[in-house]
Amino acid sequence: MAELPNTEERLTPDTFLRGLWEENPVFVMLLGMCPVLAVTSTTVNALAMGLATTFVLVCSSLLVSLLRNWIPKQVRIASYIVIIATFVTIVDYAIQAISLELYAALGAFIQLIVANCVILGRAEAYASKQKLMTTLVNSLGMGAGFTLALLSLGTVREILGNGTILGISLFPADFQPWIVMILPPGGFFVLGAWLLLFNWLRLRKERKATGPIGVTADAR
Amino acid sequence: MHAEPLSLIFLDAAIVNNFVLALFLGICPFLGVSAKKDTAWNMGLATMFVMLVSSAAAFGINWLLTELDLLFLRLICYIAVIASAVQLVEMFVKRFSPALFRSLGIFLPLITTNCAILGLALFQTTKEYDFVQSIVYALGAGVGFTLALMLMAGLREKLALTRVPSVSQGAAMSLMLAGLLSLAFMGFAGLGGSHG
């Protein structure tokens, strides 16, 4: 159970920034896709979901990190799930108290934060091995990355599907909204399009790195 | 609400409000284990089994917690039951088909964090289904999940043989495919009556 001290990460800016870009939970690791697709039909919902998930992620990571030497290895997944479920229950009641409208819009997906693999993944892969401070910073970064991904989907879908952003109309009255974008297929399409964009950027960078004479890696 | 015929509940869960393609539940295994048809089939069956067990258990728990006035414990109890059911399936599969156990890999324990199952338990509570209705709902959801998984696996098996632009390889292409499937399933909207 005792961890070697050198497996613990030193606190660097990268601890935070990694979650935003390099290891973005949604765009790079493809985790937690269900809320990403389901509640991003408007920007407000996306933001609320992002913040709620970040709260649960940070709190449960902290608690897991605190208890890391007391949780027996055999029952760790079950213990993590119970910890996560506790915080989700808190968030669930809090949102109900703050805004019933938002609660209705997010529906069952608040309670489904329990089943968000980003959180369990962080608990298992990071918080259970690291010190409190690094865990706090890292989970904040991951939460920010998750919120960023939700927002980038939410804004695109709201602008295209509804012609508005944060409820403010963007286009002249004769704009025909692409209704399909706020319906389920739109979620898949927009996320697919973001991934295409990132793939394209990555490929372009790789090509530049190999230089004009170098043979590029992809044979197609 | 209680008069809803069983056939409609089944149809609604399996096709009209398909858990994967219309409600976005269980996307992770949907993208993760849909590369081959036989793995997808087994994954679908395992998930359906867990769904049936946890649906029946969730019905009992909800009744008990309502009696005891402890509803805030519902979420924790549901997830604990699901985790145990998954453990059961895992032991069963490991014992009777080690090959299958290997091919499902990490996705078998991850059924616990398959939100389709927790979602099912929560929805049946919100919809106030009685016991038989809950079981039919779980069956429908399981069939719908397997259907979506199999459709996706069939498409991806074909896709593996074609040449796609290098920029769209991998997850991006899968998501576009899922979008098209979801678009097709929208054609069923309105068949089942009330929406969840």
CSV table of C-alpha atoms in Angstrom, one decimal:
chain,number,residue,atom,x,y,z
A,1,MET,CA,0.0,0.0,0.0
A,2,ALA,CA,2.9,2.4,0.8
A,3,GLU,CA,3.7,4.4,-2.3
A,4,LEU,CA,7.2,5.2,-3.2
A,5,PRO,CA,7.8,8.9,-2.8
A,6,ASN,CA,9.1,9.3,-6.4
A,7,THR,CA,5.8,8.3,-7.9
A,8,GLU,CA,4.3,11.5,-6.5
A,9,GLU,CA,4.2,14.3,-8.8
A,10,ARG,CA,5.8,17.7,-8.1
A,11,LEU,CA,3.5,20.6,-8.3
A,12,THR,CA,4.1,22.5,-11.6
A,13,PRO,CA,2.0,24.6,-13.9
A,14,ASP,CA,1.7,21.6,-16.1
A,15,THR,CA,-0.3,19.8,-13.3
A,16,PHE,CA,-3.1,22.2,-14.1
A,17,LEU,CA,-2.6,22.9,-17.8
A,18,ARG,CA,-2.5,19.2,-18.8
A,19,GLY,CA,-6.2,18.8,-18.1
A,20,LEU,CA,-7.0,21.8,-20.2
A,21,TRP,CA,-5.3,20.7,-23.4
A,22,GLU,CA,-2.9,17.8,-23.6
A,23,GLU,CA,-5.0,15.3,-21.6
A,24,ASN,CA,-8.4,17.0,-22.1
A,25,PRO,CA,-10.8,14.5,-20.7
A,26,VAL,CA,-13.3,14.9,-23.6
A,27,PHE,CA,-11.3,15.7,-26.7
A,28,VAL,CA,-8.3,13.6,-26.1
A,29,MET,CA,-9.3,10.8,-23.7
A,30,LEU,CA,-12.9,10.5,-24.9
A,31,LEU,CA,-14.3,10.1,-21.4
A,32,GLY,CA,-17.6,11.2,-19.9
A,33,MET,CA,-19.2,11.5,-23.3
A,34,CYS,CA,-22.8,11.0,-22.1
A,35,PRO,CA,-23.3,14.4,-20.4
A,36,VAL,CA,-21.1,16.0,-23.1
A,37,LEU,CA,-23.6,15.1,-25.7
A,38,ALA,CA,-26.8,15.2,-23.7
A,39,VAL,CA,-26.8,18.5,-22.0
A,40,THR,CA,-25.0,20.7,-24.4
A,41,SER,CA,-28.0,21.9,-26.4
A,42,THR,CA,-27.6,25.4,-24.8
A,43,THR,CA,-24.6,27.3,-23.4
A,44,VAL,CA,-26.2,27.8,-20.0
A,45,ASN,CA,-26.9,24.1,-19.5
A,46,ALA,CA,-23.3,23.2,-20.6
A,47,LEU,CA,-21.8,25.7,-18.2
A,48,ALA,CA,-24.0,24.5,-15.3
A,49,MET,CA,-23.1,20.9,-16.0
A,50,GLY,CA,-19.4,21.7,-16.3
A,51,LEU,CA,-19.4,23.5,-13.0
A,52,ALA,CA,-21.4,20.7,-11.2
A,53,THR,CA,-19.0,18.1,-12.6
A,54,THR,CA,-16.0,20.1,-11.6
A,55,PHE,CA,-17.3,20.4,-8.0
A,56,VAL,CA,-17.9,16.7,-7.7
A,57,LEU,CA,-14.5,15.9,-9.4
A,58,VAL,CA,-12.6,18.2,-7.1
A,59,CYS,CA,-14.3,17.2,-3.8
A,60,SER,CA,-14.2,13.5,-4.5
A,61,SER,CA,-10.6,13.6,-5.7
A,62,LEU,CA,-9.6,15.5,-2.5
A,63,LEU,CA,-11.4,13.0,-0.3
A,64,VAL,CA,-9.9,10.0,-2.1
A,65,SER,CA,-6.4,11.6,-1.8
A,66,LEU,CA,-7.0,12.1,1.9
A,67,LEU,CA,-8.1,8.6,2.5
A,68,ARG,CA,-5.7,7.0,0.0
A,69,ASN,CA,-3.7,5.1,2.7
A,70,TRP,CA,-6.8,3.9,4.5
A,71,ILE,CA,-8.9,2.5,1.6
A,72,PRO,CA,-8.1,-1.2,1.1
A,73,LYS,CA,-7.2,-2.1,-2.5
A,74,GLN,CA,-9.9,-4.7,-2.9
A,75,VAL,CA,-12.8,-2.5,-2.3
A,76,ARG,CA,-11.4,0.7,-3.7
A,77,ILE,CA,-13.7,1.1,-6.7
A,78,ALA,CA,-16.7,0.6,-4.5
A,79,SER,CA,-15.4,3.1,-2.0
A,80,TYR,CA,-14.7,5.7,-4.7
A,81,ILE,CA,-18.2,5.3,-6.1
A,82,VAL,CA,-19.8,5.8,-2.7
A,83,ILE,CA,-17.7,9.0,-2.2
A,84,ILE,CA,-18.7,10.3,-5.6
A,85,ALA,CA,-22.3,9.4,-5.1
A,86,THR,CA,-22.3,11.4,-1.8
A,87,PHE,CA,-21.1,14.5,-3.5
A,88,VAL,CA,-23.5,14.1,-6.4
A,89,THR,CA,-26.4,13.9,-4.0
A,90,ILE,CA,-25.2,17.2,-2.5
A,91,VAL,CA,-25.0,18.8,-5.9
A,92,ASP,CA,-28.4,17.4,-6.8
A,93,TYR,CA,-30.1,19.0,-3.8
A,94,ALA,CA,-28.1,22.2,-4.2
A,95,ILE,CA,-29.2,22.7,-7.8
A,96,GLN,CA,-32.7,21.9,-6.9
A,97,ALA,CA,-32.5,24.7,-4.2
A,98,ILE,CA,-30.8,27.3,-6.5
A,99,SER,CA,-32.8,27.0,-9.7
A,100,LEU,CA,-35.7,24.6,-10.4
A,101,GLU,CA,-35.6,25.6,-14.0
A,102,LEU,CA,-32.1,24.5,-14.4
A,103,TYR,CA,-32.8,21.3,-12.5
A,104,ALA,CA,-35.6,20.5,-15.0
A,105,ALA,CA,-33.4,21.3,-18.0
A,106,LEU,CA,-30.5,19.0,-16.8
A,107,GLY,CA,-32.9,16.3,-15.7
A,108,ALA,CA,-31.5,13.0,-14.7
A,109,PHE,CA,-28.1,14.0,-15.9
A,110,ILE,CA,-27.1,15.6,-12.6
A,111,GLN,CA,-27.6,12.3,-10.8
A,112,LEU,CA,-25.8,10.6,-13.7
A,113,ILE,CA,-22.6,12.5,-12.8
A,114,VAL,CA,-22.0,9.4,-10.6
A,115,ALA,CA,-21.5,7.3,-13.7
A,116,ASN,CA,-19.2,9.9,-15.3
A,117,CYS,CA,-16.0,8.0,-16.0
A,118,VAL,CA,-13.8,11.1,-15.9
A,119,ILE,CA,-14.4,11.3,-12.1
A,120,LEU,CA,-13.8,7.6,-11.4
A,121,GLY,CA,-10.9,7.6,-13.8
A,122,ARG,CA,-9.2,10.5,-12.0
A,123,ALA,CA,-9.8,8.9,-8.6
A,124,GLU,CA,-8.3,5.7,-9.7
A,125,ALA,CA,-5.4,6.9,-11.8
A,126,TYR,CA,-4.4,10.1,-10.0
A,127,ALA,CA,-6.0,11.0,-6.7
A,128,SER,CA,-5.3,7.6,-5.1
A,129,LYS,CA,-1.6,8.0,-5.6
A,130,GLN,CA,-0.9,11.7,-5.2
A,131,LYS,CA,-0.7,14.2,-2.4
A,132,LEU,CA,-3.5,16.6,-1.5
A,133,MET,CA,-2.2,19.7,-3.2
A,134,THR,CA,-1.3,18.2,-6.5
A,135,THR,CA,-4.6,16.4,-6.6
A,136,LEU,CA,-6.5,19.7,-6.0
A,137,VAL,CA,-4.6,21.5,-8.8
A,138,ASN,CA,-4.9,18.5,-11.2
A,139,SER,CA,-8.6,17.9,-10.6
A,140,LEU,CA,-9.2,21.7,-11.0
A,141,GLY,CA,-7.5,21.5,-14.4
A,142,MET,CA,-9.4,18.4,-15.4
A,143,GLY,CA,-12.6,20.1,-14.4
A,144,ALA,CA,-11.7,23.2,-16.3
A,145,GLY,CA,-10.9,21.1,-19.4
A,146,PHE,CA,-14.2,19.3,-19.1
A,147,THR,CA,-16.1,22.5,-18.7
A,148,LEU,CA,-14.3,24.0,-21.7
A,149,ALA,CA,-15.2,21.0,-23.9
A,150,LEU,CA,-18.9,21.3,-22.8
A,151,LEU,CA,-18.9,25.0,-23.5
A,152,SER,CA,-17.3,24.6,-27.0
A,153,LEU,CA,-20.1,22.1,-27.8
A,154,GLY,CA,-22.8,24.1,-26.2
A,155,THR,CA,-22.1,27.4,-27.9
A,156,VAL,CA,-21.8,25.9,-31.4
A,157,ARG,CA,-25.0,24.0,-30.9
A,158,GLU,CA,-26.9,26.9,-29.5
A,159,ILE,CA,-25.7,29.3,-32.2
A,160,LEU,CA,-26.5,26.9,-35.1
A,161,GLY,CA,-29.6,25.3,-33.7
A,162,ASN,CA,-31.3,28.3,-32.1
A,163,GLY,CA,-29.6,31.3,-33.5
A,164,THR,CA,-28.8,32.6,-30.0
A,165,ILE,CA,-26.0,32.7,-27.5
A,166,LEU,CA,-26.8,32.8,-23.8
A,167,GLY,CA,-30.4,33.5,-24.9
A,168,ILE,CA,-29.4,36.6,-26.9
A,169,SER,CA,-30.4,36.6,-30.5
A,170,LEU,CA,-27.5,36.8,-33.0
A,171,PHE,CA,-29.1,36.7,-36.4
A,172,PRO,CA,-31.8,38.7,-38.2
A,173,ALA,CA,-35.3,37.5,-37.8
A,174,ASP,CA,-35.3,35.6,-41.1
A,175,PHE,CA,-32.6,33.2,-39.9
A,176,GLN,CA,-33.6,29.6,-40.2
A,177,PRO,CA,-32.2,27.7,-37.2
A,178,TRP,CA,-30.7,24.3,-37.9
A,179,ILE,CA,-33.1,22.5,-35.6
A,180,VAL,CA,-31.2,19.3,-36.0
A,181,MET,CA,-28.2,20.8,-34.1
A,182,ILE,CA,-30.1,20.9,-30.8
A,183,LEU,CA,-31.6,17.4,-31.4
A,184,PRO,CA,-29.6,14.3,-30.5
A,185,PRO,CA,-27.9,13.8,-33.9
A,186,GLY,CA,-26.5,17.4,-33.7
A,187,GLY,CA,-24.5,16.5,-30.6
A,188,PHE,CA,-22.7,13.7,-32.4
A,189,PHE,CA,-22.1,15.8,-35.5
A,190,VAL,CA,-20.7,18.8,-33.6
A,191,LEU,CA,-18.4,16.7,-31.4
A,192,GLY,CA,-17.3,14.8,-34.5
A,193,ALA,CA,-16.5,18.1,-36.2
A,194,TRP,CA,-14.4,19.3,-33.2
A,195,LEU,CA,-12.5,16.0,-33.3
A,196,LEU,CA,-12.0,16.4,-37.0
A,197,LEU,CA,-10.6,19.9,-36.4
A,198,PHE,CA,-8.2,18.7,-33.7
A,199,ASN,CA,-7.1,15.8,-35.9
A,200,TRP,CA,-6.4,18.2,-38.8
A,201,LEU,CA,-4.4,20.5,-36.5
A,202,ARG,CA,-2.4,17.6,-35.2
A,203,LEU,CA,-1.6,16.2,-38.6
A,204,ARG,CA,-0.6,19.6,-39.8
A,205,LYS,CA,1.8,20.0,-36.9
A,206,GLU,CA,3.3,16.5,-37.5
A,207,ARG,CA,3.8,17.4,-41.2
A,208,LYS,CA,5.5,20.6,-40.3
A,209,ALA,CA,7.8,18.8,-37.8
A,210,THR,CA,8.9,16.2,-40.4
A,211,GLY,CA,9.7,19.0,-42.8
A,212,PRO,CA,9.2,19.2,-46.6
A,213,ILE,CA,11.7,16.5,-47.5
A,214,GLY,CA,10.7,14.1,-44.8
A,215,VAL,CA,8.3,11.3,-45.7
A,216,THR,CA,5.1,11.8,-43.8
A,217,ALA,CA,3.9,9.0,-41.5
A,218,ASP,CA,0.5,8.4,-43.1
A,219,ALA,CA,0.7,6.4,-46.3
A,220,ARG,CA,-2.9,7.3,-47.3
B,1,MET,CA,-49.2,6.7,-16.3
B,2,HIS,CA,-50.0,3.3,-14.8
B,3,ALA,CA,-52.2,2.4,-17.7
B,4,GLU,CA,-49.4,2.5,-20.2
B,5,PRO,CA,-49.5,-0.8,-22.1
B,6,LEU,CA,-46.4,-3.0,-21.8
B,7,SER,CA,-45.8,-3.2,-25.5
B,8,LEU,CA,-45.6,0.6,-25.7
B,9,ILE,CA,-43.1,0.7,-22.8
B,10,PHE,CA,-41.0,-1.9,-24.6
B,11,LEU,CA,-41.1,-0.1,-27.9
B,12,ASP,CA,-40.4,3.2,-26.3
B,13,ALA,CA,-37.3,2.1,-24.5
B,14,ALA,CA,-36.0,-0.1,-27.4
B,15,ILE,CA,-36.5,2.2,-30.4
B,16,VAL,CA,-38.3,5.5,-30.0
B,17,ASN,CA,-36.3,6.8,-27.1
B,18,ASN,CA,-33.3,4.5,-27.7
B,19,PHE,CA,-31.0,4.8,-24.8
B,20,VAL,CA,-27.9,5.3,-26.8
B,21,LEU,CA,-29.0,7.1,-29.9
B,22,ALA,CA,-31.7,9.4,-28.5
B,23,LEU,CA,-30.9,9.8,-24.8
B,24,PHE,CA,-27.1,9.6,-25.0
B,25,LEU,CA,-26.7,7.0,-22.3
B,26,GLY,CA,-23.9,4.5,-22.4
B,27,ILE,CA,-21.9,6.2,-25.1
B,28,CYS,CA,-18.5,5.0,-23.7
B,29,PRO,CA,-19.1,1.3,-24.3
B,30,PHE,CA,-21.0,2.2,-27.5
B,31,LEU,CA,-17.8,3.7,-28.9
B,32,GLY,CA,-15.4,1.4,-27.1
B,33,VAL,CA,-16.6,-2.1,-27.8
B,34,SER,CA,-18.4,-1.6,-31.1
B,35,ALA,CA,-15.5,-2.6,-33.3
B,36,LYS,CA,-16.5,-6.3,-33.8
B,37,LYS,CA,-19.9,-7.8,-34.0
B,38,ASP,CA,-19.5,-10.7,-31.7
B,39,THR,CA,-17.9,-8.6,-28.9
B,40,ALA,CA,-20.7,-6.1,-29.3
B,41,TRP,CA,-23.3,-8.9,-29.1
B,42,ASN,CA,-21.8,-10.3,-25.8
B,43,MET,CA,-21.4,-6.8,-24.4
B,44,GLY,CA,-25.1,-6.1,-25.2
B,45,LEU,CA,-26.2,-9.3,-23.5
B,46,ALA,CA,-24.1,-8.7,-20.4
B,47,THR,CA,-25.4,-5.1,-20.1
B,48,MET,CA,-29.0,-6.4,-20.6
B,49,PHE,CA,-28.5,-8.9,-17.8
B,50,VAL,CA,-27.2,-6.2,-15.4
B,51,MET,CA,-30.1,-3.9,-16.4
B,52,LEU,CA,-32.7,-6.6,-15.5
B,53,VAL,CA,-31.1,-7.3,-12.2
B,54,SER,CA,-30.6,-3.7,-11.2
B,55,SER,CA,-34.0,-2.7,-12.4
B,56,ALA,CA,-35.6,-5.3,-10.2
B,57,ALA,CA,-33.4,-4.3,-7.3
B,58,ALA,CA,-34.0,-0.6,-7.8
B,59,PHE,CA,-37.7,-1.2,-7.6
B,60,GLY,CA,-37.3,-2.9,-4.2
B,61,ILE,CA,-34.9,-0.3,-2.9
B,62,ASN,CA,-37.1,2.6,-4.0
B,63,TRP,CA,-40.1,1.0,-2.2
B,64,LEU,CA,-38.1,0.4,1.0
B,65,LEU,CA,-36.5,3.9,1.1
B,66,THR,CA,-39.9,5.5,0.5
B,67,GLU,CA,-41.3,3.6,3.4
B,68,LEU,CA,-38.4,4.6,5.6
B,69,ASP,CA,-38.4,8.2,4.3
B,70,LEU,CA,-34.7,8.0,3.4
B,71,LEU,CA,-35.0,9.1,-0.3
B,72,PHE,CA,-31.7,11.0,-0.2
B,73,LEU,CA,-29.9,7.7,0.0
B,74,ARG,CA,-31.4,6.5,-3.2
B,75,LEU,CA,-28.6,7.3,-5.6
B,76,ILE,CA,-26.0,5.7,-3.3
B,77,CYS,CA,-28.0,2.6,-2.9
B,78,TYR,CA,-28.7,2.3,-6.7
B,79,ILE,CA,-25.1,2.6,-7.6
B,80,ALA,CA,-24.1,0.1,-4.9
B,81,VAL,CA,-26.6,-2.5,-6.3
B,82,ILE,CA,-25.4,-1.9,-9.8
B,83,ALA,CA,-21.7,-2.4,-8.8
B,84,SER,CA,-22.6,-5.7,-7.1
B,85,ALA,CA,-24.6,-6.9,-10.1
B,86,VAL,CA,-21.6,-6.1,-12.4
B,87,GLN,CA,-19.3,-8.0,-10.0
B,88,LEU,CA,-21.7,-11.0,-10.3
B,89,VAL,CA,-21.6,-10.9,-14.1
B,90,GLU,CA,-17.9,-10.5,-14.1
B,91,MET,CA,-17.4,-13.6,-11.9
B,92,PHE,CA,-19.9,-15.5,-14.0
B,93,VAL,CA,-18.2,-14.6,-17.3
B,94,LYS,CA,-14.7,-15.3,-16.0
B,95,ARG,CA,-15.8,-18.7,-14.8
B,96,PHE,CA,-17.7,-19.9,-17.9
B,97,SER,CA,-16.0,-18.1,-20.8
B,98,PRO,CA,-12.4,-16.9,-20.2
B,99,ALA,CA,-12.1,-16.0,-23.9
B,100,LEU,CA,-15.1,-13.7,-23.7
B,101,PHE,CA,-13.7,-12.3,-20.4
B,102,ARG,CA,-10.5,-11.3,-22.2
B,103,SER,CA,-12.2,-9.8,-25.2
B,104,LEU,CA,-14.4,-7.6,-23.1
B,105,GLY,CA,-11.4,-6.5,-21.1
B,106,ILE,CA,-11.7,-3.3,-19.1
B,107,PHE,CA,-15.2,-2.6,-20.4
B,108,LEU,CA,-16.7,-5.4,-18.2
B,109,PRO,CA,-16.0,-3.7,-14.9
B,110,LEU,CA,-16.8,-0.4,-16.5
B,111,ILE,CA,-20.4,-1.5,-16.9
B,112,THR,CA,-20.7,-0.1,-13.4
B,113,THR,CA,-20.1,3.4,-14.8
B,114,ASN,CA,-22.4,2.8,-17.8
B,115,CYS,CA,-24.9,5.5,-17.3
B,116,ALA,CA,-27.5,3.6,-19.3
B,117,ILE,CA,-28.0,1.3,-16.3
B,118,LEU,CA,-28.1,4.0,-13.6
B,119,GLY,CA,-30.2,6.1,-16.0
B,120,LEU,CA,-32.7,3.2,-16.4
B,121,ALA,CA,-33.0,2.9,-12.6
B,122,LEU,CA,-33.6,6.6,-12.2
B,123,PHE,CA,-36.1,6.8,-15.1
B,124,GLN,CA,-38.2,4.0,-14.0
B,125,THR,CA,-38.4,5.7,-10.6
B,126,THR,CA,-39.4,9.0,-12.1
B,127,LYS,CA,-42.0,7.4,-14.3
B,128,GLU,CA,-43.4,5.5,-11.4
B,129,TYR,CA,-43.5,2.2,-13.2
B,130,ASP,CA,-44.8,-0.8,-11.2
B,131,PHE,CA,-42.7,-4.0,-11.0
B,132,VAL,CA,-43.8,-5.7,-14.2
B,133,GLN,CA,-43.5,-2.4,-16.1
B,134,SER,CA,-40.0,-1.8,-14.7
B,135,ILE,CA,-38.9,-5.2,-15.9
B,136,VAL,CA,-40.3,-4.7,-19.4
B,137,TYR,CA,-38.7,-1.3,-19.5
B,138,ALA,CA,-35.3,-2.8,-18.6
B,139,LEU,CA,-35.8,-5.5,-21.2
B,140,GLY,CA,-36.6,-2.8,-23.8
B,141,ALA,CA,-33.6,-0.7,-22.8
B,142,GLY,CA,-31.3,-3.7,-23.0
B,143,VAL,CA,-32.6,-4.7,-26.5
B,144,GLY,CA,-32.3,-1.1,-27.6
B,145,PHE,CA,-28.7,-0.9,-26.3
B,146,THR,CA,-27.8,-4.2,-28.0
B,147,LEU,CA,-29.4,-3.1,-31.2
B,148,ALA,CA,-27.5,0.2,-31.3
B,149,LEU,CA,-24.3,-1.6,-30.5
B,150,MET,CA,-24.8,-4.2,-33.2
B,151,LEU,CA,-25.7,-1.6,-35.9
B,152,MET,CA,-22.6,0.4,-35.0
B,153,ALA,CA,-20.4,-2.7,-35.0
B,154,GLY,CA,-21.8,-3.8,-38.4
B,155,LEU,CA,-21.0,-0.3,-39.9
B,156,ARG,CA,-17.6,-0.2,-38.4
B,157,GLU,CA,-16.7,-3.6,-39.7
B,158,LYS,CA,-17.5,-2.4,-43.2
B,159,LEU,CA,-15.7,0.9,-42.5
B,160,ALA,CA,-12.5,-0.9,-41.6
B,161,LEU,CA,-12.2,-2.2,-45.2
B,162,THR,CA,-12.6,1.3,-46.8
B,163,ARG,CA,-10.1,4.1,-47.1
B,164,VAL,CA,-11.1,7.2,-45.3
B,165,PRO,CA,-9.1,10.5,-45.3
B,166,SER,CA,-6.4,10.3,-42.6
B,167,VAL,CA,-7.9,13.3,-40.9
B,168,SER,CA,-11.1,11.6,-40.1
B,169,GLN,CA,-9.7,8.3,-38.8
B,170,GLY,CA,-10.7,7.0,-35.4
B,171,ALA,CA,-13.2,8.6,-33.0
B,172,ALA,CA,-14.2,11.4,-35.3
B,173,MET,CA,-15.5,9.0,-37.9
B,174,SER,CA,-17.3,6.9,-35.3
B,175,LEU,CA,-19.1,10.0,-34.0
B,176,MET,CA,-20.2,11.0,-37.5
B,177,LEU,CA,-21.6,7.5,-38.0
B,178,ALA,CA,-23.4,7.6,-34.7
B,179,GLY,CA,-24.9,11.0,-35.7
B,180,LEU,CA,-26.3,9.4,-38.9
B,181,LEU,CA,-27.7,6.4,-36.9
B,182,SER,CA,-29.2,8.8,-34.5
B,183,LEU,CA,-30.8,10.8,-37.4
B,184,ALA,CA,-32.3,7.6,-38.7
B,185,PHE,CA,-33.7,6.7,-35.3
B,186,MET,CA,-35.4,10.1,-35.1
B,187,GLY,CA,-37.7,8.8,-37.8
B,188,PHE,CA,-39.3,6.7,-35.1
B,189,ALA,CA,-40.2,9.8,-33.0
B,190,GLY,CA,-43.9,9.9,-32.1
B,191,LEU,CA,-44.4,6.1,-32.4
B,192,GLY,CA,-44.4,5.4,-28.7
B,193,GLY,CA,-46.6,8.3,-27.5
B,194,SER,CA,-45.3,10.0,-24.4
B,195,HIS,CA,-41.7,11.2,-24.2
B,196,GLY,CA,-39.5,10.5,-21.2
